[in-house]
Coordinates of C-alpha atoms in Angstrom, one line a residue:
X1 CA -0.1 0.0 -0.1
X2 CA 2.8 2.3 0.8
X3 CA 4.6 1.5 -2.5
X4 CA 1.2 2.7 -4.3
X5 CA 0.9 6.0 -2.4
X6 CA 4.7 6.7 -3.2
X7 CA 4.0 6.1 -6.7
X8 CA 1.1 8.4 -6.9
X9 CA 3.1 11.2 -5.2
X10 CA 6.0 10.8 -8.0
X11 CA 3.2 11.2 -10.6
X12 CA 1.5 14.3 -9.1
X13 CA 2.3 17.6 -10.5
X14 CA 1.1 19.4 -7.2
X15 CA 3.9 21.2 -5.4
X16 CA 5.5 19.2 -2.5
X17 CA 4.3 20.1 1.1
X18 CA 7.2 21.7 3.3
X19 CA 7.2 19.7 6.4
X20 CA 8.6 22.8 8.1
X21 CA 5.3 24.6 7.6
X22 CA 4.6 28.4 7.0
X23 CA 5.8 28.1 3.5
X24 CA 3.4 29.9 1.0
X25 CA 2.8 28.6 -2.5
X26 CA 2.0 31.1 -5.2
X27 CA 3.1 32.4 -8.8
X28 CA 5.0 35.1 -7.2
X29 CA 5.0 39.1 -8.3
X30 CA 6.7 38.3 -11.5
X31 CA 4.0 35.7 -12.2
X32 CA 1.2 38.1 -11.4
X33 CA 3.0 40.5 -13.7
X34 CA 3.2 38.1 -16.3
X35 CA -0.7 37.0 -16.1
X36 CA -1.6 40.7 -15.9
X37 CA 0.1 41.5 -19.3
X38 CA -1.4 38.6 -21.1
X39 CA -4.9 39.6 -19.9
X40 CA -4.1 43.4 -21.1
X41 CA -2.9 42.2 -24.5
X42 CA -5.4 39.7 -25.3
X43 CA -7.7 40.2 -28.2
X44 CA -10.9 40.1 -25.7
X45 CA -9.5 43.0 -23.5
X46 CA -8.8 45.0 -26.9
X47 CA -12.3 44.8 -27.9
X48 CA -13.6 45.4 -24.8
X49 CA -11.5 48.6 -24.5
X50 CA -12.5 49.8 -28.0
X51 CA -16.0 49.5 -27.0
X52 CA -15.5 51.5 -23.5
X53 CA -13.7 54.1 -26.0
X54 CA -16.7 54.4 -27.9
X55 CA -18.8 54.8 -24.8
X56 CA -16.6 57.3 -23.4
X57 CA -16.8 59.4 -26.4
X58 CA -20.5 59.8 -26.2
X59 CA -20.7 62.4 -23.5
X60 CA -18.5 64.6 -25.8
X61 CA -21.4 64.6 -28.2
X62 CA -24.2 65.4 -25.7
X63 CA -22.5 67.9 -23.2
X64 CA -21.0 71.1 -24.5
X65 CA -17.5 71.1 -24.5
X66 CA -15.0 73.8 -23.5
X67 CA -12.6 73.4 -26.5
X68 CA -15.5 73.6 -29.0
X69 CA -17.8 76.4 -27.3
X70 CA -17.0 78.1 -24.1
X71 CA -20.0 80.0 -24.5
X72 CA -22.4 77.2 -24.5
X73 CA -20.6 75.7 -21.4
X74 CA -21.0 79.0 -19.7
X75 CA -24.7 78.8 -20.7
X76 CA -24.9 75.2 -19.6
X77 CA -23.5 76.0 -16.1
X78 CA -25.8 79.0 -15.7
X79 CA -28.9 77.0 -16.5
X80 CA -27.9 73.6 -14.5
X81 CA -26.6 74.8 -11.1
X82 CA -27.1 71.3 -9.7
X83 CA -25.5 69.1 -12.5
X84 CA -22.7 71.6 -13.4
X85 CA -20.7 71.0 -10.7
X86 CA -20.9 67.3 -10.9
X87 CA -20.2 67.6 -14.7
X88 CA -17.1 69.6 -13.7
X89 CA -15.6 67.1 -11.1
X90 CA -16.3 64.3 -13.8
X91 CA -14.7 66.2 -16.6
X92 CA -17.8 66.2 -18.9
X93 CA -16.8 69.7 -20.2
X94 CA -13.5 68.5 -21.6
X95 CA -14.2 64.9 -22.2
X96 CA -11.2 64.0 -24.6
X97 CA -8.9 65.4 -22.3
X98 CA -10.3 64.2 -19.0
X99 CA -8.1 61.4 -17.1
X100 CA -10.7 58.6 -17.5
X101 CA -10.7 59.0 -21.5
X102 CA -7.2 59.2 -21.4
X103 CA -6.7 56.1 -19.3
X104 CA -9.1 54.0 -21.4
X105 CA -7.3 55.5 -24.6
X106 CA -3.8 54.5 -23.2
X107 CA -4.7 51.2 -22.1
X108 CA -6.0 50.3 -25.7
X109 CA -3.0 51.8 -27.0
X110 CA -0.8 49.2 -24.9
X111 CA -3.1 46.5 -25.4
X112 CA -2.9 46.8 -29.1
X113 CA 0.8 47.1 -29.3
X114 CA 1.2 44.1 -27.1
X115 CA -1.1 42.2 -29.2
X116 CA 0.5 43.1 -32.7
X117 CA 4.0 42.6 -32.0
X118 CA 4.2 39.1 -30.8
X119 CA 1.5 38.3 -33.4
X120 CA 3.8 39.7 -36.2
X121 CA 6.8 37.8 -34.9
X122 CA 4.9 34.6 -34.8
X123 CA 3.6 35.1 -38.4
X124 CA 7.3 35.9 -39.8
X125 CA 8.1 32.7 -38.1
X126 CA 5.4 30.8 -39.9
X127 CA 6.5 32.3 -43.3
X128 CA 10.1 31.3 -42.8
X129 CA 9.1 27.7 -41.7
X130 CA 8.1 24.9 -43.9
X131 CA 4.4 23.7 -44.1
X132 CA 3.8 21.1 -41.3
X133 CA 4.3 17.4 -42.2
X134 CA 1.4 15.0 -43.3
X135 CA -0.3 13.4 -40.5
X136 CA -0.2 9.6 -40.4
X137 CA -3.8 9.0 -40.9
X138 CA -5.0 11.3 -43.7
X139 CA -8.6 9.8 -43.6
X140 CA -9.3 11.2 -40.3
X141 CA -9.2 14.8 -41.8
X142 CA -12.5 16.6 -42.6
X143 CA -12.0 16.4 -46.4
X144 CA -10.4 13.2 -48.1
X145 CA -10.4 11.2 -51.0
X146 CA -8.3 8.1 -52.0
X147 CA -8.1 5.9 -55.1
X148 CA -5.7 3.2 -56.8
X149 CA -3.8 3.6 -59.8
X150 CA -3.4 0.4 -61.9
X151 CA 0.0 1.9 -63.6
X152 CA 2.7 -1.0 -62.8
X153 CA 5.5 1.6 -62.2
X154 CA 6.0 0.8 -58.7
X155 CA 8.1 3.3 -56.8
X156 CA 8.6 5.4 -60.1
X157 CA 4.6 5.9 -60.3
X158 CA 4.6 7.2 -57.0
X159 CA 7.1 9.6 -57.4
X160 CA 5.6 10.5 -60.8
X161 CA 2.3 11.2 -59.1
X162 CA 4.2 13.3 -56.4
X163 CA 6.0 15.3 -59.0
X164 CA 2.5 16.0 -60.6
X165 CA 0.7 17.0 -57.3
X166 CA 3.8 19.3 -56.4
X167 CA 3.4 20.9 -59.9
X168 CA -0.4 21.4 -59.6
X169 CA -0.2 23.0 -56.1
X170 CA 2.4 25.2 -57.0
X171 CA 0.4 26.4 -60.0
X172 CA -2.2 27.2 -57.6
X173 CA 0.2 29.2 -55.6
X174 CA 0.5 27.0 -52.4
X175 CA 3.5 26.8 -50.6
X176 CA 4.8 23.2 -51.0
X177 CA 7.1 21.0 -49.2
X178 CA 7.9 17.4 -49.7
X179 CA 8.6 14.9 -47.2
X180 CA 9.0 11.4 -48.0
X181 CA 6.1 9.9 -49.9
X182 CA 4.1 12.8 -49.1
X183 CA 3.5 16.4 -50.5
X184 CA 2.4 19.0 -47.7
X185 CA 1.1 22.4 -49.0
X186 CA -0.4 25.5 -47.4
X187 CA -2.2 28.6 -48.7
X188 CA -4.2 31.7 -47.5
X189 CA -1.5 33.7 -45.4
X190 CA -3.4 36.8 -46.6
X191 CA -6.0 36.2 -44.0
X192 CA -3.3 36.6 -41.2
X193 CA -1.8 39.6 -43.0
X194 CA -5.4 41.2 -43.2
X195 CA -5.7 40.5 -39.6
X196 CA -2.5 42.1 -38.6
X197 CA -3.3 45.0 -41.3
X198 CA -6.5 45.8 -39.4
X199 CA -4.9 45.9 -36.1
X200 CA -2.0 47.9 -37.1
X201 CA -4.4 50.3 -38.8
X202 CA -6.3 50.8 -35.6
X203 CA -3.1 51.3 -33.9
X204 CA -2.3 54.1 -36.6
X205 CA -5.8 55.7 -36.2
X206 CA -4.9 56.0 -32.3
X207 CA -1.7 57.5 -33.1
X208 CA -3.3 60.0 -35.7
X209 CA -5.8 61.0 -33.0
X210 CA -3.1 61.7 -30.3
X211 CA -1.3 63.8 -33.0
X212 CA -4.1 65.5 -33.9
X213 CA -5.1 66.3 -30.2
X214 CA -1.5 67.4 -29.2
X215 CA -0.4 69.3 -32.2
X216 CA -3.7 70.4 -33.9
X217 CA -6.1 73.4 -33.0
X218 CA -9.0 75.4 -34.3
X219 CA -10.7 78.6 -34.4
X220 CA -14.1 80.2 -35.4
X221 CA -14.5 83.5 -36.9
X222 CA -17.6 85.2 -38.6
X223 CA -16.8 87.5 -41.5
X224 CA -19.0 90.0 -43.1
X225 CA -19.0 90.6 -47.0
X226 CA -16.3 93.1 -47.7
X227 CA -14.3 92.3 -44.4
X228 CA -11.1 90.4 -44.1
X229 CA -9.7 88.2 -41.9
X230 CA -6.0 87.5 -40.7
X231 CA -4.7 84.5 -38.9
X232 CA -3.9 85.7 -35.5
X233 CA -5.8 85.1 -32.2
X234 CA -7.0 88.7 -31.7
X235 CA -9.2 88.1 -34.9
X236 CA -10.9 84.9 -33.7
X237 CA -14.2 84.8 -32.1
X238 CA -13.2 81.4 -30.6
X239 CA -9.7 79.9 -30.5
X240 CA -9.2 76.4 -29.2
X241 CA -5.5 75.6 -29.0
X242 CA -3.7 72.4 -27.9
X243 CA -0.6 71.1 -26.0
X244 CA 1.8 72.1 -28.8
X245 CA -0.3 74.4 -30.8
X246 CA -0.6 77.7 -29.4
X247 CA -0.9 81.2 -30.5
X248 CA 2.6 81.3 -31.4
X249 CA 2.1 78.5 -33.9
X250 CA -0.5 80.3 -36.0
X251 CA 1.0 80.7 -39.6
X252 CA 0.5 84.2 -41.2
X253 CA -2.1 84.2 -43.8
X254 CA -5.7 85.8 -44.3
X255 CA -8.8 86.0 -46.8
X256 CA -11.4 88.5 -47.6
X257 CA -15.1 87.4 -48.2
X258 CA -15.8 88.9 -51.6
X259 CA -19.4 87.4 -52.0
X260 CA -21.6 84.9 -50.2
X261 CA -23.6 83.0 -53.0
X262 CA -26.7 81.3 -51.6
X263 CA -29.6 79.3 -53.6
X264 CA -32.8 77.9 -52.2
X265 CA -35.7 75.7 -53.4
X266 CA -38.4 77.9 -54.7
X267 CA -41.3 75.3 -55.4
X268 CA -42.2 71.7 -54.3
X269 CA -42.5 70.1 -51.0
X270 CA -38.8 71.3 -50.1
X271 CA -39.6 74.9 -50.5
X272 CA -37.0 76.9 -48.7
X273 CA -34.3 74.2 -48.2
X274 CA -31.0 75.1 -49.1
X275 CA -29.6 74.2 -52.4
X276 CA -26.0 75.7 -52.5
X277 CA -23.8 77.9 -50.4
X278 CA -20.6 79.2 -51.8
X279 CA -18.2 81.9 -50.2
X280 CA -16.2 83.7 -53.0
X281 CA -12.9 84.7 -51.3
X282 CA -9.5 86.3 -52.0
X283 CA -6.8 84.7 -50.0
X284 CA -3.0 85.2 -49.4
X285 CA -0.2 83.7 -47.4
X286 CA 2.2 85.5 -45.5
X287 CA 1.3 89.3 -44.7
X288 CA 1.1 90.7 -48.0
X289 CA -2.5 90.9 -49.1
X290 CA -1.7 92.6 -52.5
X291 CA -0.7 89.1 -53.6
X292 CA -4.0 87.5 -53.1
X293 CA -5.6 84.9 -55.0
X294 CA -9.5 84.0 -55.7
X295 CA -11.1 80.8 -54.6
X296 CA -14.4 79.5 -53.5
X297 CA -15.4 77.8 -50.3
X298 CA -18.3 75.4 -50.1
X299 CA -20.1 73.1 -47.6
X300 CA -17.7 70.1 -47.2
X301 CA -15.2 71.6 -49.7
X302 CA -12.7 73.5 -47.7
X303 CA -10.1 76.0 -48.8
X304 CA -6.4 74.6 -47.9
X305 CA -4.2 77.3 -47.0
X306 CA -0.5 76.6 -45.3
X307 CA -1.3 73.1 -43.8
X308 CA -4.7 74.7 -42.4
X309 CA -8.3 74.0 -43.8
X310 CA -10.9 76.8 -44.0
X311 CA -14.4 75.4 -43.8
X312 CA -17.9 77.4 -44.5
X313 CA -19.8 76.4 -41.5
X314 CA -23.0 78.9 -41.4
X315 CA -24.3 82.1 -42.9
X316 CA -26.7 84.7 -42.2
X317 CA -27.7 88.3 -42.4
X318 CA -26.2 91.6 -40.9
X319 CA -28.6 94.7 -41.1
X320 CA -26.7 97.9 -41.6
X321 CA -27.9 100.6 -39.1
X322 CA -26.9 104.3 -39.1
X323 CA -27.3 106.3 -35.7
X324 CA -27.0 109.9 -35.3
X325 CA -27.3 111.9 -32.0
X326 CA -29.2 115.1 -31.3
X327 CA -26.5 117.2 -32.8
X328 CA -26.8 115.2 -36.2
X329 CA -23.4 113.7 -35.7
X330 CA -22.9 110.1 -36.9
X331 CA -22.4 107.9 -33.9
X332 CA -22.6 104.4 -35.4
X333 CA -22.8 103.3 -39.0
X334 CA -22.2 99.6 -39.8
X335 CA -23.6 96.1 -40.2
X336 CA -24.6 93.8 -37.1
X337 CA -24.8 90.1 -37.3
X338 CA -28.0 88.6 -36.7
X339 CA -28.2 84.8 -35.6
X340 CA -30.8 82.6 -37.6
X341 CA -33.5 80.9 -35.4
X342 CA -35.3 78.7 -38.1
X343 CA -34.9 77.6 -41.6
X344 CA -36.3 80.7 -43.2
X345 CA -33.6 82.7 -41.3
X346 CA -35.7 84.7 -38.9
X347 CA -32.9 86.2 -36.8
X348 CA -32.2 88.0 -33.8
X349 CA -29.5 90.5 -33.1
X350 CA -28.3 92.9 -30.5
X351 CA -27.0 96.3 -31.6
X352 CA -25.1 98.2 -29.3
X353 CA -23.9 101.8 -29.5
X354 CA -21.4 102.3 -26.5
X355 CA -20.1 105.7 -26.7
X356 CA -20.7 109.0 -28.2
X357 CA -24.5 109.5 -28.3
X358 CA -25.6 112.7 -26.8
X359 CA -29.2 113.6 -26.3
X360 CA -31.0 116.9 -26.8
X361 CA -30.3 117.9 -23.2
X362 CA -26.6 117.1 -23.8
X363 CA -26.5 114.0 -21.8
X364 CA -24.3 111.1 -22.8
X365 CA -25.8 107.9 -22.8
X366 CA -25.6 104.4 -24.5
X367 CA -28.1 102.9 -26.8
X368 CA -29.2 99.4 -27.4
X369 CA -31.4 97.8 -29.9
X370 CA -33.2 94.5 -29.6
X371 CA -33.9 93.5 -33.0
X372 CA -35.7 91.0 -35.2
X373 CA -34.7 90.4 -38.7
X374 CA -36.8 88.6 -41.3
X375 CA -35.3 88.5 -44.9
X376 CA -38.8 87.7 -46.1
X377 CA -41.8 89.1 -43.8
X378 CA -44.7 87.1 -43.3
X379 CA -47.9 88.8 -44.6
X380 CA -50.2 90.7 -42.2
X381 CA -52.8 88.0 -41.8
X382 CA -50.0 85.7 -40.5
X383 CA -48.4 88.5 -38.5
X384 CA -51.5 89.0 -36.5
X385 CA -51.5 85.4 -35.2
X386 CA -47.9 84.3 -35.2
X387 CA -45.8 87.7 -34.6
X388 CA -43.1 88.7 -37.0
X389 CA -41.2 85.9 -38.6
X390 CA -39.9 85.0 -42.1
X391 CA -41.5 82.6 -44.6
X392 CA -38.5 82.4 -46.9
X393 CA -34.7 82.5 -46.3
X394 CA -33.9 84.8 -49.1
X395 CA -33.6 88.5 -49.1
X396 CA -37.2 89.2 -50.9
X397 CA -38.9 91.6 -48.4
X398 CA -36.5 92.5 -45.7
X399 CA -38.0 94.1 -42.5
X400 CA -36.2 94.9 -39.3
X401 CA -38.3 95.0 -35.9
X402 CA -36.7 97.1 -33.3
X403 CA -37.1 97.8 -29.6
X404 CA -34.8 100.9 -28.4
X405 CA -33.1 101.1 -25.0
X406 CA -31.1 103.8 -23.5
X407 CA -28.9 103.6 -20.4
X408 CA -26.0 101.5 -19.2
X409 CA -25.0 98.3 -21.5
X410 CA -23.0 97.0 -18.8
X411 CA -19.9 96.7 -20.9
X412 CA -17.8 98.4 -18.4
X413 CA -18.6 96.1 -15.6
X414 CA -16.0 93.6 -16.5
X415 CA -18.4 90.7 -16.8
X416 CA -18.2 89.0 -20.2
X417 CA -21.1 89.3 -22.5
X418 CA -22.3 87.9 -25.7
X419 CA -22.4 90.2 -28.8
X420 CA -25.7 88.7 -29.6
X421 CA -27.5 89.6 -26.6
X422 CA -28.6 92.8 -25.0
X423 CA -28.6 93.4 -21.3
X424 CA -31.3 95.5 -20.3
X425 CA -31.0 95.2 -16.5
X426 CA -29.5 98.9 -16.3
X427 CA -31.5 100.3 -19.4
X428 CA -34.9 101.7 -20.2
X429 CA -36.9 101.5 -23.2
X430 CA -37.9 104.7 -24.9
X431 CA -41.6 105.5 -24.7
X432 CA -43.8 107.1 -27.2
X433 CA -47.3 108.1 -26.6
X434 CA -47.2 106.1 -23.2
X435 CA -46.2 103.0 -25.1
X436 CA -42.8 101.1 -25.5
X437 CA -41.1 102.5 -28.5
X438 CA -41.0 99.7 -31.1
X439 CA -40.9 100.1 -35.0
X440 CA -40.6 98.1 -38.2
X441 CA -38.7 99.4 -41.2
X442 CA -37.6 98.3 -44.5
X443 CA -34.2 99.1 -46.1
X444 CA -33.8 103.0 -46.6
X445 CA -36.5 103.8 -44.0
X446 CA -35.5 105.5 -40.7
X447 CA -37.3 107.3 -37.6
X448 CA -36.5 109.7 -34.9
X449 CA -36.0 109.1 -31.3
X450 CA -37.5 110.8 -28.5
X451 CA -34.5 112.4 -27.3
X452 CA -33.5 114.0 -30.7
X453 CA -31.4 111.1 -32.3
X454 CA -32.3 109.3 -35.6
X455 CA -31.8 105.7 -36.5
X456 CA -31.9 104.6 -40.0
X457 CA -32.1 101.1 -41.6
X458 CA -29.9 101.6 -44.6
X459 CA -29.4 98.0 -46.0
X460 CA -28.5 94.6 -45.5
X461 CA -25.1 92.5 -45.8
X462 CA -24.6 88.9 -45.6
X463 CA -22.0 87.0 -43.3
X464 CA -20.2 83.9 -43.2
X465 CA -18.9 81.7 -40.5
X466 CA -15.6 80.0 -40.9
X467 CA -13.8 77.2 -38.9
X468 CA -10.1 77.4 -39.4
X469 CA -8.6 74.0 -38.5
X470 CA -5.1 72.8 -38.2
X471 CA -5.3 68.9 -38.1
X472 CA -2.0 67.1 -38.7
X473 CA -3.2 63.6 -38.2
X474 CA -6.2 63.8 -40.5
X475 CA -4.4 62.1 -43.5
X476 CA -3.0 59.6 -41.2
X477 CA -6.2 58.7 -39.9
X478 CA -7.9 58.5 -43.2
X479 CA -5.2 56.3 -44.7
X480 CA -5.4 54.1 -41.3
X481 CA -9.1 53.7 -42.0
X482 CA -8.7 52.7 -45.6
X483 CA -6.1 50.2 -44.7
X484 CA -8.3 48.9 -41.9
X485 CA -11.1 48.2 -44.3
X486 CA -8.7 46.5 -46.8
X487 CA -7.6 44.3 -44.1
X488 CA -10.8 43.6 -42.8
X489 CA -11.9 42.3 -46.3
X490 CA -8.7 40.1 -46.3
X491 CA -9.5 38.4 -43.0
X492 CA -13.1 37.8 -43.9
X493 CA -12.7 36.6 -47.5
X494 CA -9.3 34.7 -47.5
X495 CA -9.4 31.3 -46.3
X496 CA -6.2 29.7 -44.8
X497 CA -6.0 26.0 -45.7
X498 CA -3.7 22.8 -46.1
X499 CA -3.8 20.1 -48.5
X500 CA -1.9 16.9 -48.1
X501 CA -1.0 14.5 -51.0
X502 CA 0.4 10.9 -50.3
X503 CA 1.4 8.4 -53.1
X504 CA 2.6 4.8 -51.9
X505 CA 3.4 2.1 -54.0
X506 CA 2.0 -1.3 -53.4
X507 CA 3.7 -4.7 -53.5
X508 CA 1.8 -5.4 -56.9
X509 CA 3.1 -2.3 -58.4
X510 CA -0.1 -0.3 -58.2
X511 CA -0.2 3.2 -56.5
X512 CA -2.4 4.4 -53.7
X513 CA -3.1 8.1 -53.8
X514 CA -4.4 9.8 -50.8
X515 CA -5.5 13.5 -50.7
X516 CA -6.8 15.4 -47.5
X517 CA -7.6 19.1 -46.8
X518 CA -8.0 21.0 -43.8
X519 CA -9.3 24.6 -43.4
X520 CA -9.1 26.8 -40.4
X521 CA -12.6 27.8 -40.6
X522 CA -15.5 26.0 -42.0
X523 CA -15.9 26.3 -45.7
X524 CA -17.2 24.3 -48.5
X525 CA -14.5 25.9 -50.8
X526 CA -11.9 23.4 -49.5
X527 CA -14.0 20.4 -50.4
X528 CA -14.4 21.9 -53.9
X529 CA -10.7 22.6 -54.3
X530 CA -9.9 19.2 -53.2
X531 CA -12.1 17.6 -55.7
X532 CA -10.7 19.9 -58.6
X533 CA -7.1 18.9 -57.5
X534 CA -8.0 15.1 -57.5
X535 CA -9.6 15.2 -60.8
X536 CA -6.6 17.0 -62.4
X537 CA -4.3 14.4 -60.6
X538 CA -6.0 11.5 -62.2
X539 CA -4.5 12.6 -65.6
X540 CA -1.3 11.5 -64.2
X541 CA -2.5 8.6 -61.6
X542 CA -6.1 7.4 -63.2
X543 CA -8.4 5.8 -60.6
X544 CA -8.6 2.5 -62.7
X545 CA -8.2 -0.2 -59.8
X546 CA -11.2 -1.0 -57.5
X547 CA -10.6 -0.4 -53.8
X548 CA -13.1 -1.5 -51.0
X549 CA -11.4 0.3 -48.4
X550 CA -11.3 3.9 -50.4
X551 CA -13.1 6.3 -48.5
X552 CA -14.4 10.0 -49.6
X553 CA -15.9 12.1 -46.9
X554 CA -16.3 15.4 -46.1
X555 CA -17.4 14.8 -42.4
X556 CA -14.5 14.7 -39.6
X557 CA -13.9 11.5 -37.9
X558 CA -12.5 11.1 -34.4
X559 CA -8.6 11.6 -34.4
X560 CA -6.0 10.2 -32.0
X561 CA -4.0 12.6 -30.0
X562 CA -1.0 12.7 -32.3
X563 CA -2.9 13.3 -35.4
X564 CA -5.0 16.0 -34.0
X565 CA -2.0 17.7 -32.8
X566 CA -0.2 17.7 -36.3
X567 CA -3.8 18.9 -38.0
X568 CA -4.0 21.9 -35.6
X569 CA -0.4 23.0 -35.8

C-alpha cells in the first residue's frame, strides 16, 4: 500500500508540502505581472477597451465642450446649477482630455501594441518555416479522397504522381514542401496579413488621434461681406489651442469675403431648403494681401491654406444701421450680424452703441437695440396670429423690427457679454405716447428718437462663419481607416487551408493515392478545391483499380492525439 502511495506522489504535479510549515505557495510577483500583461494584451481585452472608448466618447457629443464652445458651456453652467458642479468634477466639459478618457485610450494603445508585436513575430516565423508534415492517418481529416492507380510502375509511379501533385499545387500558388512519400502544402497567408493590417491600422488611427489632439487646433470667425480676416488670435471669435499648438504656432495668412452666394428651393415640398452655399474669397499667404488669389469655399469643400483648412460652417444676414445723435453727428454706421433662429432665417440680433451718443439735453448715454430681422416678412394675416417671422430664407422682402433702449449697456462692468444678446438690467426702453417704442422698417427707412437722435435701416449685408482647423493627423487617420477596411476584407474573405497528397507504391506495383484537406474555418471551398485537384491529378494517376477500403468524405472523424496535434499545428 505504501508503495502505491509513493508512486502516486511521484506522478502528481502538485507542489510538495513543506514539512517545516509556514511556506506560502503562489506564482509570485513576476507571475502576477506576466498574467496581467497577458490579460491586457489579449484580443478580448482590446475589443472591450475599444467598446469602452466608444462609450466614453458619447458624452463629448451630448454635453457642451469647453474646447468647442466656451459660451455654450457657460450657458449650461448657468442653467444647471446642480448638474454643472458634478459634470465639472467628472470632466464632462472636456471629455477628450479627461483622466478617464485618457486612461482608456492609453490602455487600448498598450493592448494593441502588445497584441500586434508577438503576432507579427509569430507570423514571420510561420512564413519562414516549412508547411507541417502530413499526419499519419489522412483519412481522419475533414476532407479526404483516395484511389488506386493500376500503372505498374511501382516506386517510379508514386514519384511521378507526387511530382504531378507538386506542380499542380505550385500552379495554384500553394507553399509546397516534400517529405518522404507525401506532399504538404499551405495557402491563405493573406488572411493573417489582413488581421495584422487591421490591427496595425487601428493602432495607426490611435496615433493619428493623439497627434491631432497634441499638435492640432482650431478657431471660428464670423466675417461680413467685404471684410477680411488675418490668422492671429485677436481676429478669432473662439480659439481652441492644444498642448503643442498655441498662438505662437499660427502661420500668417488671411482672406477676404468678397461675396456669399446662396440658393434655395423655390417650389415643391422642399421649398425654402438650401441648395447651395458658396463663399467667394480672396486669400493670401504671409502678410501681403496684395498677392491675393481667388477661390471659393463650399460646404464640405474647404480651402487649404498653409496646412490649415478653412471650412464654411454657417451664414446669415447683417442689417446695416446708421445712428446720429441730437446734434446730427453720426455715432454708429455699420452692419451687425444676426443669428438665424429657424430654416427661413428669422434672426435675432443686438445692436449696441457704446459711446458718443448725446441727447437733446446734452446728456451722454448708451443705446441698445433688440432687433428681429426677417429676410422675407410674413404677410399681415400671419403677422397678427404668429408675430413677426420670415416665410423664406432669401432677401425678398426684408424687415427689421426694433425695440430701443437707453442707459448702461454694462460693458464696463468687466463681466463677459455675448455680442448677440442685449443686457437690459440697467437700461430703459424709450416711450412714445405712453407706449414702449417699437418700430418696423425696411431698407432706406428710419425714425427719430424722442431725445432728438435718429436711427436709419440703410441696407443688409451677408455674413459667413468659418472654422479654421489645423489637423496634422487627418491624413494619417484617413489612410489608416482605408487600410483597416482592406485588412478586414482580407481577414473575412481569404481562407487559410492545407492540402496533403500521399502516394504509396504497393507490392503489386499499383499506386495508392491519398489527398486530404483542412481549413482553419468551416467552408465548402476546401472540398471543392480538393475535388478539382483530385480530378486533375488523375491525368497522371488514373483511378482504374477498385478499392473497397477507399473513403471519400467531407465529415470529420475522431482522431487520435498525435494526429490532432499535427492537424492543428
